[in-house]
Short mmCIF file of C-alpha atoms in Angstrom, two decimals:
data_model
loop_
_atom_site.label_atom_id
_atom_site.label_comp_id
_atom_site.label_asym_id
_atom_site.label_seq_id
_atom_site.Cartn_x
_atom_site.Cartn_y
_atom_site.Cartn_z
CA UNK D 1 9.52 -196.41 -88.19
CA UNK D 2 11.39 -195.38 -91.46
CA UNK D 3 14.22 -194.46 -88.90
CA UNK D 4 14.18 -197.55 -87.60
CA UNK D 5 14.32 -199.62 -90.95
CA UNK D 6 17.52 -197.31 -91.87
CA UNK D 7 19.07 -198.07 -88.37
CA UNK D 8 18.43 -202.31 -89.38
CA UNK D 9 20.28 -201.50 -92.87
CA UNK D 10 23.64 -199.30 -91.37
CA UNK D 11 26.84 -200.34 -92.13
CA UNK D 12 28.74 -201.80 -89.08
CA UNK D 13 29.89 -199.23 -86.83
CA UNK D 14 33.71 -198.34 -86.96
CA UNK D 15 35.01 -198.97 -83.43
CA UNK D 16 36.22 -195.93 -81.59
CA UNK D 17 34.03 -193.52 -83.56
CA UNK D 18 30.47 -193.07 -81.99
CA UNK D 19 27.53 -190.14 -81.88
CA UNK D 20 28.63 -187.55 -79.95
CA UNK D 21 32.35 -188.77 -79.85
CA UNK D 22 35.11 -186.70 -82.00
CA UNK D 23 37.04 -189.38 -84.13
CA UNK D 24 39.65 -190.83 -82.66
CA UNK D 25 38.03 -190.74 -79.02
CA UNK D 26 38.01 -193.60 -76.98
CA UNK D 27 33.88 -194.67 -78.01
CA UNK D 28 31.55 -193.17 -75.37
CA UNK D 29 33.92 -191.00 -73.72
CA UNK D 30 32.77 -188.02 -71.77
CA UNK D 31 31.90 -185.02 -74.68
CA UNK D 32 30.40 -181.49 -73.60
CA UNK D 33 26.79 -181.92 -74.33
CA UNK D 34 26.06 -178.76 -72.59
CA UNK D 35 24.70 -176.52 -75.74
CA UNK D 36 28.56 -175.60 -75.91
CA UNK D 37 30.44 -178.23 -78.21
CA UNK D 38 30.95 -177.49 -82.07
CA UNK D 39 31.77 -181.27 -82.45
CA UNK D 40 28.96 -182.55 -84.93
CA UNK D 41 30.17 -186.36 -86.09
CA UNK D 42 28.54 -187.43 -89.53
CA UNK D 43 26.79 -190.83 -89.54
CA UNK D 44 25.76 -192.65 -92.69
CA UNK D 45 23.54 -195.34 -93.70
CA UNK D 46 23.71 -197.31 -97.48
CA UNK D 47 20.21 -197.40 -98.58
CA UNK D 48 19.38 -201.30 -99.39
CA UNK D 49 19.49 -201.96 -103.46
CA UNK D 50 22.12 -199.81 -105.13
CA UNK D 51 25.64 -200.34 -103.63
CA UNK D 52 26.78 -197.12 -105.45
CA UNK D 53 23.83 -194.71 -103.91
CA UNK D 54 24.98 -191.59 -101.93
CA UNK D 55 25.57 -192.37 -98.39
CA UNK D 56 22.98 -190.25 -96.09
CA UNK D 57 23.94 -188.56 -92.86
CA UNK D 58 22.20 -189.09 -89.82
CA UNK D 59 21.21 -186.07 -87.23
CA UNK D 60 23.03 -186.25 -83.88
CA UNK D 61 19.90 -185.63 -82.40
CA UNK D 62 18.61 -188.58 -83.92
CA UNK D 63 18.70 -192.16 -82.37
CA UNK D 64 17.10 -195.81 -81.90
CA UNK D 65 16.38 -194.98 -78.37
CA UNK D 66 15.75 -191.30 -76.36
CA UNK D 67 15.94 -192.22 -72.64
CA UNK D 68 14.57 -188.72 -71.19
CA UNK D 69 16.10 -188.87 -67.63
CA UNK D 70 19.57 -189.82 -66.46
CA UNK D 71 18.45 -190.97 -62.97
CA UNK D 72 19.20 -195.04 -62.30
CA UNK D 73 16.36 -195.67 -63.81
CA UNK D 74 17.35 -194.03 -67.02
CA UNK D 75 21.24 -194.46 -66.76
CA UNK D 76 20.49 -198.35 -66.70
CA UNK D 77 18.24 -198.25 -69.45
CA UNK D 78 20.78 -196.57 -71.51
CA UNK D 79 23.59 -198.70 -70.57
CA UNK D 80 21.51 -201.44 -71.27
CA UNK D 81 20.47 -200.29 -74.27
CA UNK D 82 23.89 -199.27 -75.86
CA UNK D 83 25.83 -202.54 -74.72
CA UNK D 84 23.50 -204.00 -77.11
CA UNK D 85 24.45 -202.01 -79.89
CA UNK D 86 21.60 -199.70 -80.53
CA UNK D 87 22.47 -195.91 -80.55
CA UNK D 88 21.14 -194.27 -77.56
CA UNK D 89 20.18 -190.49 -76.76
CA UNK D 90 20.30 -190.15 -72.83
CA UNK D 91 18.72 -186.34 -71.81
CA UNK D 92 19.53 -185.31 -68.33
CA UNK D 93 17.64 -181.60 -67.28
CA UNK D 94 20.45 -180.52 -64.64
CA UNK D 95 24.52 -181.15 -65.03
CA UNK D 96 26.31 -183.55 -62.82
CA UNK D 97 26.78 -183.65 -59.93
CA UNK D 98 23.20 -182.63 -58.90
CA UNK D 99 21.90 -183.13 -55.68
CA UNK D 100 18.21 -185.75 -55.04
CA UNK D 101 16.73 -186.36 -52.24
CA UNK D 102 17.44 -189.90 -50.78
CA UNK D 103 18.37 -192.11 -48.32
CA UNK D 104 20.95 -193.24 -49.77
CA UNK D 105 21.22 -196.63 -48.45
CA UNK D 106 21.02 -199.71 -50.75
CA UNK D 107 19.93 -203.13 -50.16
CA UNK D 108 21.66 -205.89 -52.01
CA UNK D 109 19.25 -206.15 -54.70
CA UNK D 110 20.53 -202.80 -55.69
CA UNK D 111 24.05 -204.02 -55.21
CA UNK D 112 23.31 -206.59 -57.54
CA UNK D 113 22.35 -204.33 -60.38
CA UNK D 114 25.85 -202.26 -59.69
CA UNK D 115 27.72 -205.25 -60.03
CA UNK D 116 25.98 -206.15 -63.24
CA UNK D 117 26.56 -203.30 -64.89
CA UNK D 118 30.15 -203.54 -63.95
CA UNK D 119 30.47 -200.64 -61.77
CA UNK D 120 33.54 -200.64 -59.24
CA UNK D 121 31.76 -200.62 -55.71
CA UNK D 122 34.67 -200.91 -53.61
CA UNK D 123 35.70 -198.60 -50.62
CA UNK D 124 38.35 -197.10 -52.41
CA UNK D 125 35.69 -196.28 -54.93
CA UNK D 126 33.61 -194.29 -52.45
CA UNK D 127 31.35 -196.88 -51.24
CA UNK D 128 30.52 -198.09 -47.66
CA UNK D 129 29.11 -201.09 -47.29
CA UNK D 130 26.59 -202.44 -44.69
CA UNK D 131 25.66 -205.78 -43.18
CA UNK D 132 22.21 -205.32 -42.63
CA UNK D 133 19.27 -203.40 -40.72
CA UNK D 134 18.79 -202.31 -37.03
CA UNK D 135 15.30 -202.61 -36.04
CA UNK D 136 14.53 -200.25 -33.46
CA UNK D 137 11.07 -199.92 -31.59
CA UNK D 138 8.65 -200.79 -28.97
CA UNK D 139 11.54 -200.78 -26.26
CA UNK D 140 13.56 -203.47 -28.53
CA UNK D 141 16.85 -202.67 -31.06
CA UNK D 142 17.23 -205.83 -32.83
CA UNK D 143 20.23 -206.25 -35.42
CA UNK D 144 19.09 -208.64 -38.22
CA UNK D 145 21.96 -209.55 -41.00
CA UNK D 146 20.94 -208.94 -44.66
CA UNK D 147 19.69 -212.77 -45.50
CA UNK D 148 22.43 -215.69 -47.18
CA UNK D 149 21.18 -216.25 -50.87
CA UNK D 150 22.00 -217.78 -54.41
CA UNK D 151 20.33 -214.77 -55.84
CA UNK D 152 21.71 -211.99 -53.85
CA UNK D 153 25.03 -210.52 -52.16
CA UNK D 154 24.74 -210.76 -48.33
CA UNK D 155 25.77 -207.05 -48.20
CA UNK D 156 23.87 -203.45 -49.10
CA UNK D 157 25.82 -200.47 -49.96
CA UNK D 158 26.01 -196.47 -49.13
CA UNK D 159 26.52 -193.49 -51.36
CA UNK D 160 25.09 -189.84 -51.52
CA UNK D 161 22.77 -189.08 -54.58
CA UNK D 162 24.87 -186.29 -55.18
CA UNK D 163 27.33 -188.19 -57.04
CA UNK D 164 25.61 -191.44 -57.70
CA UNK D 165 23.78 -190.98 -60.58
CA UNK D 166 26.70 -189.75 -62.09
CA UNK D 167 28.76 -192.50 -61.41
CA UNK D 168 26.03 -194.94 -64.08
CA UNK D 169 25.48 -192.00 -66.34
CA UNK D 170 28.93 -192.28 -66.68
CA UNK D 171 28.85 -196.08 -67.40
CA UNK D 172 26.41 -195.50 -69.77
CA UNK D 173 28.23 -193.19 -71.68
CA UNK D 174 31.36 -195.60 -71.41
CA UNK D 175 28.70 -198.39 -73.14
CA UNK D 176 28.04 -196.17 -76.05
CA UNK D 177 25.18 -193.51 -74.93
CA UNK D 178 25.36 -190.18 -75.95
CA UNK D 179 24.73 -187.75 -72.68
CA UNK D 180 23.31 -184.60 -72.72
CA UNK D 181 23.21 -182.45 -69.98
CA UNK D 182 21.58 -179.66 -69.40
CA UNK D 183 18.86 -180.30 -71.48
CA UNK D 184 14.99 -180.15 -70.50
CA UNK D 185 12.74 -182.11 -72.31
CA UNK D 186 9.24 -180.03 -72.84
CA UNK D 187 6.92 -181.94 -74.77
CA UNK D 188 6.95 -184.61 -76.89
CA UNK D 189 6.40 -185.21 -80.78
CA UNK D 190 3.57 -186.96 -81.89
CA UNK D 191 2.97 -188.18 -85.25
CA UNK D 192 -0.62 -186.93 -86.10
CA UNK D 193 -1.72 -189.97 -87.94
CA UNK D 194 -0.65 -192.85 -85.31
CA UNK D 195 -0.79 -190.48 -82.49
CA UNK D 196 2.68 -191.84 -81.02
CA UNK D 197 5.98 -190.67 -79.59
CA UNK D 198 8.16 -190.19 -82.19
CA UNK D 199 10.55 -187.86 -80.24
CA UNK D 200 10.73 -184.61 -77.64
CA UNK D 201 10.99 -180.56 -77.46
CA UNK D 202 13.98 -179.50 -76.08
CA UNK D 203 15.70 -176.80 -74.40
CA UNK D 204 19.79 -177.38 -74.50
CA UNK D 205 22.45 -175.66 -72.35
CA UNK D 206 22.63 -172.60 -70.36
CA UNK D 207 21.39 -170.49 -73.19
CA UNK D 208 18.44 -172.62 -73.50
CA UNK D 209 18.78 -173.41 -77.42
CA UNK D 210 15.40 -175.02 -78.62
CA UNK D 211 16.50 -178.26 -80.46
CA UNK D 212 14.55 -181.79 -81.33
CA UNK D 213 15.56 -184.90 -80.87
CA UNK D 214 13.95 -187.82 -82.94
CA UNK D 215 13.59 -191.43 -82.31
CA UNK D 216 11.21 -194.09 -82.87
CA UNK D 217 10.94 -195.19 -79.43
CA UNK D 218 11.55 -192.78 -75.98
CA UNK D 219 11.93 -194.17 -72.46
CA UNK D 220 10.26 -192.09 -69.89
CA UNK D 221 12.75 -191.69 -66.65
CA UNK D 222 11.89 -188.24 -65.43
CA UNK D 223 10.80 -188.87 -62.04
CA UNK D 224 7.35 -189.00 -60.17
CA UNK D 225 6.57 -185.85 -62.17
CA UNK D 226 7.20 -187.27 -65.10
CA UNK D 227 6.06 -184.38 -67.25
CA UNK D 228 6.55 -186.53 -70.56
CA UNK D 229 3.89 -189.13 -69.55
CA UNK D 230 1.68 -186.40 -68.54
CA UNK D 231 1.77 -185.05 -71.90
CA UNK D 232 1.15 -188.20 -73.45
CA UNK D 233 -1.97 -188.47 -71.51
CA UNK D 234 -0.99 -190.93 -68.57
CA UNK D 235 -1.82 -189.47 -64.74
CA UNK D 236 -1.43 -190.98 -61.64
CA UNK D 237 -3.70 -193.55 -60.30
CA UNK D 238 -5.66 -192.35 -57.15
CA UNK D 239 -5.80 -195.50 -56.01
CA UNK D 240 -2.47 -196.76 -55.05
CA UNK D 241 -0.36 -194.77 -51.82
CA UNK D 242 1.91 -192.37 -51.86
CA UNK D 243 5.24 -191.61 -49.72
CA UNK D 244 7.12 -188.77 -48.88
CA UNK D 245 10.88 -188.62 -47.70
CA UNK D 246 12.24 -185.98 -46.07
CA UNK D 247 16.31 -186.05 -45.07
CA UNK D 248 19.43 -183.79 -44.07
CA UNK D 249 22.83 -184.97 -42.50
CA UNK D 250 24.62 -184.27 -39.90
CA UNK D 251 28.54 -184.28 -39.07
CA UNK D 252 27.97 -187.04 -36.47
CA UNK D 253 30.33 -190.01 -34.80
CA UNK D 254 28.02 -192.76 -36.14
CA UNK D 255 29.18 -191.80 -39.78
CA UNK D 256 30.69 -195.18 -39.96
CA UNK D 257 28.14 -197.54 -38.71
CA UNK D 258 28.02 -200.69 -40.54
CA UNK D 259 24.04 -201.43 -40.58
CA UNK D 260 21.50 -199.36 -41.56
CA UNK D 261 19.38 -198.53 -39.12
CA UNK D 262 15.16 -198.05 -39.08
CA UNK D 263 13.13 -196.68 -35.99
CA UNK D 264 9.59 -198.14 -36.29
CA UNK D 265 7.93 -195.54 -33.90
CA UNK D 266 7.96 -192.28 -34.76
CA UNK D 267 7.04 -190.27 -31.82
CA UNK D 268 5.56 -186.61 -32.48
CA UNK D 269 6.37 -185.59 -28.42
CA UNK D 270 6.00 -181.25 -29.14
CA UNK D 271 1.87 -181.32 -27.69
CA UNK D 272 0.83 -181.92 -24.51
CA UNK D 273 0.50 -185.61 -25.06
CA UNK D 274 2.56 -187.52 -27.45
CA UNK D 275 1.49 -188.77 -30.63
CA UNK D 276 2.24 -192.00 -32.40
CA UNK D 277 2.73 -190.96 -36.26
CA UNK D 278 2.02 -193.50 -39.39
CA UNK D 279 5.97 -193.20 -40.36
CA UNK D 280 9.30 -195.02 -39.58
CA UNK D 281 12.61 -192.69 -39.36
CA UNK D 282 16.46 -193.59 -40.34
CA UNK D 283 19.29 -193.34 -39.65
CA UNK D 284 22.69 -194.03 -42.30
CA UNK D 285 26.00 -193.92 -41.72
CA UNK D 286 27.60 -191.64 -45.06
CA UNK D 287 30.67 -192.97 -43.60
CA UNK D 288 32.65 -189.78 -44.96
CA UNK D 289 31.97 -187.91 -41.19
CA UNK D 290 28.51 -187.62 -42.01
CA UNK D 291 24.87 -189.38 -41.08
CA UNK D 292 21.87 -189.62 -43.21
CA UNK D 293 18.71 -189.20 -40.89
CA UNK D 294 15.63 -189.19 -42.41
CA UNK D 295 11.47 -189.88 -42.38
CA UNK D 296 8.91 -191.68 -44.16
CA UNK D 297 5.70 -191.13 -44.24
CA UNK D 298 2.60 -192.15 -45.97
CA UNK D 299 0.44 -189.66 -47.29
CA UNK D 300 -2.57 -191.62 -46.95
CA UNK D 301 -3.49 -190.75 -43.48
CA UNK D 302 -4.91 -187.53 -42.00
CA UNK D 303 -1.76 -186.74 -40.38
CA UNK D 304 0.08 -186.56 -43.55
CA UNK D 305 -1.91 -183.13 -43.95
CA UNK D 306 -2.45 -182.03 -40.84
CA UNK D 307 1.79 -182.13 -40.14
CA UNK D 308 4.90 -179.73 -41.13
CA UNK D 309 7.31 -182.66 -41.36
CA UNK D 310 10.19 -180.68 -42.07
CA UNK D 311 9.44 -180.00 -38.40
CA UNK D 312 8.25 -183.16 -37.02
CA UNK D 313 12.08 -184.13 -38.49
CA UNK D 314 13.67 -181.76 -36.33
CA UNK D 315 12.02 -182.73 -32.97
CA UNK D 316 13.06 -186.42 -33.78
CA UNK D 317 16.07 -185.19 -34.10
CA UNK D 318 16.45 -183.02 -30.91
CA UNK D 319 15.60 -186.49 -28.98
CA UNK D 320 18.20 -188.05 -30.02
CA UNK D 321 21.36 -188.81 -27.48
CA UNK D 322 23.52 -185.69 -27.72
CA UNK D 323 26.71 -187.60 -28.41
CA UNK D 324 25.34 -188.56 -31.82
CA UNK D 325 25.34 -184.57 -32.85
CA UNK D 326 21.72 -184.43 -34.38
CA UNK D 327 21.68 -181.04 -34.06
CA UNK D 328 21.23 -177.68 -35.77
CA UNK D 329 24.86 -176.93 -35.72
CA UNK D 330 26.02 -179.92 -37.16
CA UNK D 331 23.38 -179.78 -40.18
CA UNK D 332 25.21 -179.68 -43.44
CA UNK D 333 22.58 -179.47 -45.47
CA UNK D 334 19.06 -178.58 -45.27
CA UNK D 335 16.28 -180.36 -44.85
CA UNK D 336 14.53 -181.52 -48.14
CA UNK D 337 11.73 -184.06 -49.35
CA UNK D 338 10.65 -186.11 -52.34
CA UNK D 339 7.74 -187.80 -53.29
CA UNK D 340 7.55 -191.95 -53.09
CA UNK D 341 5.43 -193.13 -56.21
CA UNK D 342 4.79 -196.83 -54.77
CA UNK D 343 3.00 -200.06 -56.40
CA UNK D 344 2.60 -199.34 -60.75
CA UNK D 345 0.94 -195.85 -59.34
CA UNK D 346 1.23 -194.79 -63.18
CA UNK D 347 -0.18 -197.36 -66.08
CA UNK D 348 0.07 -198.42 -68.98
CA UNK D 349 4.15 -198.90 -68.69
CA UNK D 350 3.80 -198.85 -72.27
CA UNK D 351 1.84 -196.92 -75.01
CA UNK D 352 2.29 -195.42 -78.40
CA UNK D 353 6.72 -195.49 -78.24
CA UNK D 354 6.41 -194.41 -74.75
CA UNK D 355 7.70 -196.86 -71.75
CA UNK D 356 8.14 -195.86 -68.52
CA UNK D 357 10.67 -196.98 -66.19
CA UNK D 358 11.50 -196.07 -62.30
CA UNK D 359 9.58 -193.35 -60.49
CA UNK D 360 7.57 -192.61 -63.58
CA UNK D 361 6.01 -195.63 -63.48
CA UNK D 362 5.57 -195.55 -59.48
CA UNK D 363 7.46 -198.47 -59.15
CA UNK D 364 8.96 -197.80 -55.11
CA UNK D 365 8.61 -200.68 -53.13
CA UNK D 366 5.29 -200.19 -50.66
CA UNK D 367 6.68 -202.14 -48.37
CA UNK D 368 9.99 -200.20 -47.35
CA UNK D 369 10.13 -197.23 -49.76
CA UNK D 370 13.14 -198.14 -51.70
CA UNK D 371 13.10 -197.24 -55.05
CA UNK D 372 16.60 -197.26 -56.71
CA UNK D 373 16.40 -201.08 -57.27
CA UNK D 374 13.64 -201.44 -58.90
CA UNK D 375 14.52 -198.48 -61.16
CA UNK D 376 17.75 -200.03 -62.02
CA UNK D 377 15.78 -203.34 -62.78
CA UNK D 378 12.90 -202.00 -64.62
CA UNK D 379 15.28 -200.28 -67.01
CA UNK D 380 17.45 -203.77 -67.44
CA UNK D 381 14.00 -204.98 -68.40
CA UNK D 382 12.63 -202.11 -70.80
CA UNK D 383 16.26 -202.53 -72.65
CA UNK D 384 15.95 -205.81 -73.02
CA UNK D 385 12.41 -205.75 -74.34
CA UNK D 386 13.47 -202.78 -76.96
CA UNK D 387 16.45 -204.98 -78.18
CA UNK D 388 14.41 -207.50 -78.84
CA UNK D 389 11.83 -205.65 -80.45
CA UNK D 390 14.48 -203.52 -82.96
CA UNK D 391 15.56 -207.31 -84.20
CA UNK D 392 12.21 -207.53 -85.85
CA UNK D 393 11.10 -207.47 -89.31
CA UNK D 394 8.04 -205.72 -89.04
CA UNK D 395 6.54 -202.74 -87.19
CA UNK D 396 3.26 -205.40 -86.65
CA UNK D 397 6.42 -207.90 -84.77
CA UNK D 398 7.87 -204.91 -83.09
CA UNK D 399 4.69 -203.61 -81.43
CA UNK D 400 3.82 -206.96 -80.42
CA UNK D 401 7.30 -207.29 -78.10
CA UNK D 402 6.96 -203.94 -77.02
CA UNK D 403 3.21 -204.85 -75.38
CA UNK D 404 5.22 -207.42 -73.56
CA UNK D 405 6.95 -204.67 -71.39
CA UNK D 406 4.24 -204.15 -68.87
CA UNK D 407 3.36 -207.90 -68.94
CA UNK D 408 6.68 -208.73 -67.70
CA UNK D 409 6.34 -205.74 -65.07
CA UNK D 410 3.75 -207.21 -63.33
CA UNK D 411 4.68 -211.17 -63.54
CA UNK D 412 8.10 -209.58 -61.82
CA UNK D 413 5.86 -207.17 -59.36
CA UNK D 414 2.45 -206.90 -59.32
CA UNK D 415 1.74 -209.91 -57.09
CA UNK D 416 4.53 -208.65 -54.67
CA UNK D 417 3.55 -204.72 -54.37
CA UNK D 418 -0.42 -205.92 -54.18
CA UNK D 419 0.75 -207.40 -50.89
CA UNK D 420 2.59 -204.07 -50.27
CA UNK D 421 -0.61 -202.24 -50.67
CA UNK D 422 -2.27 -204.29 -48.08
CA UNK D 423 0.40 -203.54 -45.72
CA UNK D 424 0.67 -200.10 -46.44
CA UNK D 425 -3.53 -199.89 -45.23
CA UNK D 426 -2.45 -201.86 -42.27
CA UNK D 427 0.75 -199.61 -40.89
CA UNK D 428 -1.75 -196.24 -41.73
CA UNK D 429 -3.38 -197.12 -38.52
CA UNK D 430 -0.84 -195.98 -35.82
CA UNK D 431 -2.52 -198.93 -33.95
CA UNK D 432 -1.54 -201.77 -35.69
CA UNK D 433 1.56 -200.48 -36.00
CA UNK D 434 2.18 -200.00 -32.46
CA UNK D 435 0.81 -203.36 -31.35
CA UNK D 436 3.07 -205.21 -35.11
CA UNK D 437 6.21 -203.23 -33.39
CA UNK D 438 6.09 -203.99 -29.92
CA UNK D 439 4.87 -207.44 -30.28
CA UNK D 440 6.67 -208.75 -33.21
CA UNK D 441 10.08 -207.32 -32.64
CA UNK D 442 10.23 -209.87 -29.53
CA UNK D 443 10.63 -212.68 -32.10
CA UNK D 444 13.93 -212.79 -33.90
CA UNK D 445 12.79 -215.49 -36.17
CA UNK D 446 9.50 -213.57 -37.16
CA UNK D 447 11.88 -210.27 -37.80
CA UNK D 448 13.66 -212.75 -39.92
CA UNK D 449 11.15 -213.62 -41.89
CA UNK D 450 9.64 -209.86 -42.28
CA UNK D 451 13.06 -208.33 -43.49
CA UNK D 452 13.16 -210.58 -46.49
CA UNK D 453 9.30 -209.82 -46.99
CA UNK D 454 10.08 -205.56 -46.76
CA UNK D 455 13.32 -206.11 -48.65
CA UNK D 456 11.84 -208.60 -50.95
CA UNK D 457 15.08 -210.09 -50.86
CA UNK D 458 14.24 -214.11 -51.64
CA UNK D 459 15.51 -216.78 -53.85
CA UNK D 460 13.29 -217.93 -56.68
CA UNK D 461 14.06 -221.83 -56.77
CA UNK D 462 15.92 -223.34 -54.14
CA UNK D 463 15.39 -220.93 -50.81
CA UNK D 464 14.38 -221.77 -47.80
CA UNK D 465 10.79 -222.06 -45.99
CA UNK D 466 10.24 -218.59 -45.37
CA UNK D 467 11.56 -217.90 -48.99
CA UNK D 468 8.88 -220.65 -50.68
CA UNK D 469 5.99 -218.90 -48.05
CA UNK D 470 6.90 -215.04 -49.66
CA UNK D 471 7.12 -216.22 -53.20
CA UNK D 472 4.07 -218.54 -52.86
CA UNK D 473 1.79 -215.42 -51.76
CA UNK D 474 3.16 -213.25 -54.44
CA UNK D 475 2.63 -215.58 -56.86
CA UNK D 476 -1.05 -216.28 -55.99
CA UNK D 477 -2.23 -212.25 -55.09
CA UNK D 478 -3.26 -210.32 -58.12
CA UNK D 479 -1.31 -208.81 -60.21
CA UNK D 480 -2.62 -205.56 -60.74
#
């Protein structure tokens, strides 16, 4: 931590002059951190004792923080992270804009986290906004209006992957974090003797320049495959489920619909006798001309295996209503999938400098699949634990406020998404599913109450009945 103790005893920063940033640059402006920029600021520390001692530079490739990762999970962290004043490294493998695989619809507990970080979400801004979900299934479409809470805007938001994770890597570089692109992260650096992270293997730019980045902490946001927690010895647990997604769009008329929309039953109707399947399909309105449409599946069941899904999307697809234009000729892109690591499928969130935030530390909702929230919030919460664990004295104090990261995780989650494992068994079974869809969708006040349990959209103190009913059970199920 001798980095760290030089970091506590830095002069005060000089406003408008940060790593990464040529003098005289507004601080955290954009900077070509492609492999390609001769720019190489020099920052200094005054050792503690003698005023008069020579000033010692600082690496750029040295930091209080390496976020590996500039997905939402890792483009909050760092924005986080800098707005607090430490000096961030943020490592993104690819160069924006990059394409992911999504759904691209957000609930309003992701809106909350945009508006938080102070991120313009307005139409003019490229955002389309929705009022809630469509429920379709068992011969019912039912409309249901994202719930009215204290906690919570009333309204979700749409916006292609393509260019939203640019659009907070961007913030965070506007906080103070220093953004390299094109730059894949290999393995990590471990000190010998304590046997933790003390920073990562690189390869920089299109010419692939081997470089090292050091830090006494690193924030693991690479994904599901999260090759840095691999390396560091943490796998995936068998034992919670797994999702895939797979999505393409279409130039359709229903580009500007207003609610997202979910289809419960997912027919497979190519054999000679249809098949119920243990997914749920979508639909989203890009509202630029376009429509998201899209399938979820569990990998749990023997279906999962047995079924090209790629395909199974394209016969959904083909019985649709023509008018919609869910057809080959008006793809626009092609079909793609991504894995869905659900419930705290990777553990411990925090080990040796390592914490994990977003996919990486499976935290996707079980119940509905969404992910982007909760990798947005788990960074806001692994920042806010490192902040407060640079402000102290010792690395004993430190290490103790760091092992407070995964505690907080699961006080936040674990009650919640051990609930979402138990539903996730249930909906395997085609079955239950069928007989949940077509009886339960006949009660608008049930639906009610089952969007804000899928959505886990709630009020802490103060809700309603069905509010005090979801929080009560996720208080009381195990937090695992």
């Amino acid at each position: 931590m001798a980095h760290d103790l030089a970091r506590a005893a830095a002069a005060p920063r000089t406003r408008g002059c940060h790593p990464g940033v040529a003098p005289g640059h507004a601080r955290g402006r954009p900077l070509d951190c492609r492999g390609t920029s001769s720019v190489r600021v020099r920052l200094t520390v005054e050792l503690p004792g003698d005023p008069a001692v020579t000033q010692q530079p600082l690496s750029e490739h040295s930091a209080d923080v390496i976020v590996v990762g500039a997905g939402p999970a890792g483009s909050t962290t760092a924005y986080y992270l800098a707005k607090a004043g430490l000096d961030v490294l943020l490592l993104e493998k690819t160069a924006f804009p990059r394409e992911k695989v999504c759904g691209d619809g957000l609930t309003p507990r992701a809106t909350k986290q945009l508006v938080s970080m102070g991120i313009d979400i307005s139409e003019e801004a490229g955002w389309l906004r929705n009022k809630g979900l469509r429920i379709i299934g068992g011969g019912v479409r039912l409309q249901l209006d994202w719930p009215d809470l204290a906690s919570y805007p009333d309204y979700g938001l749409v916006r292609k992957r393509e260019d939203f994770d640019e659009v907070l890597a961007r913030q965070a570089q506007k906080a103070g974090a220093r953004l390299y692109e094109r730059c894949n992260v290999g393995a990590p650096i471990v000190d010998d003797r304590t046997g933790r992270i003390t920073g990562v293997h690189a390869k920089l730019g299109e010419e692939k320049r081997e470089v090292t980045f050091h830090a006494p902490l690193v924030v693991a946001a690479d994904g599901n495959s999260t090759r840095l927690s691999l390396a560091m010895g943490l796998h995936r647990r068998e034992d919670r489920p797994m999702g895939v997604a797979v999505r393409t769009y279409f130039t359709s008329p229903r580009h500007d619909d207003d609610y997202l929309e979910s289809w419960l039953e997912l027919w497979d109707r190519r054999g000679p006798q249809d098949r119920l399947l243990p997914g749920y399909g979508w639909i989203f309105g890009m509202g630029d001309g376009t429509s998201n449409v899209g399938l979820g599946i569990l990998n749990s069941s023997s279906a999962f295996r047995e079924l090209d899904w790629r395909e199974v999307l394209k016969a959904w697809c083909a019985s649709m209503p023509e008018d919609w234009g869910y057809t080959p000729d008006n793809m626009t892109q092609p079909i793609r999938g991504a894995a869905l690591p659900m419930a705290f499928n990777r553990q411990p969130h925090y080990t040796k400098g390592l914490l994990l935030v977003g996919d990486a530390g499976g935290l996707v909702n079980p119940f509905n699949g969404e992910g982007i929230a909760y990798a947005m919030e788990s960074g806001q919460i692994a920042a806010d634990v490192i902040v407060q664990a640079h402000a102290r004295s010792t690395p004993a104090q430190r290490e103790l406020a760091l092992r407070n990261y995964p505690r907080i995780l699961k006080d936040t989650y674990g009650g919640y998404y051990t609930l979402g494992r138990a539903f996730v068994k249930l909906i395997g079974n085609p079955k239950v599913m069928k007989i949940a869809t077509q009886r339960g969708l006949t009660h608008p006040l049930l639906m009610k109450f089952t969007l804000k349990m899928l959505a886990n959209l709630t009020d802490p103190t103060g809700g309603d009945a069905m509010d005090r009913i979801i929080n009560g059970l996720s208080k009381v199920a195990p937090r695992s």
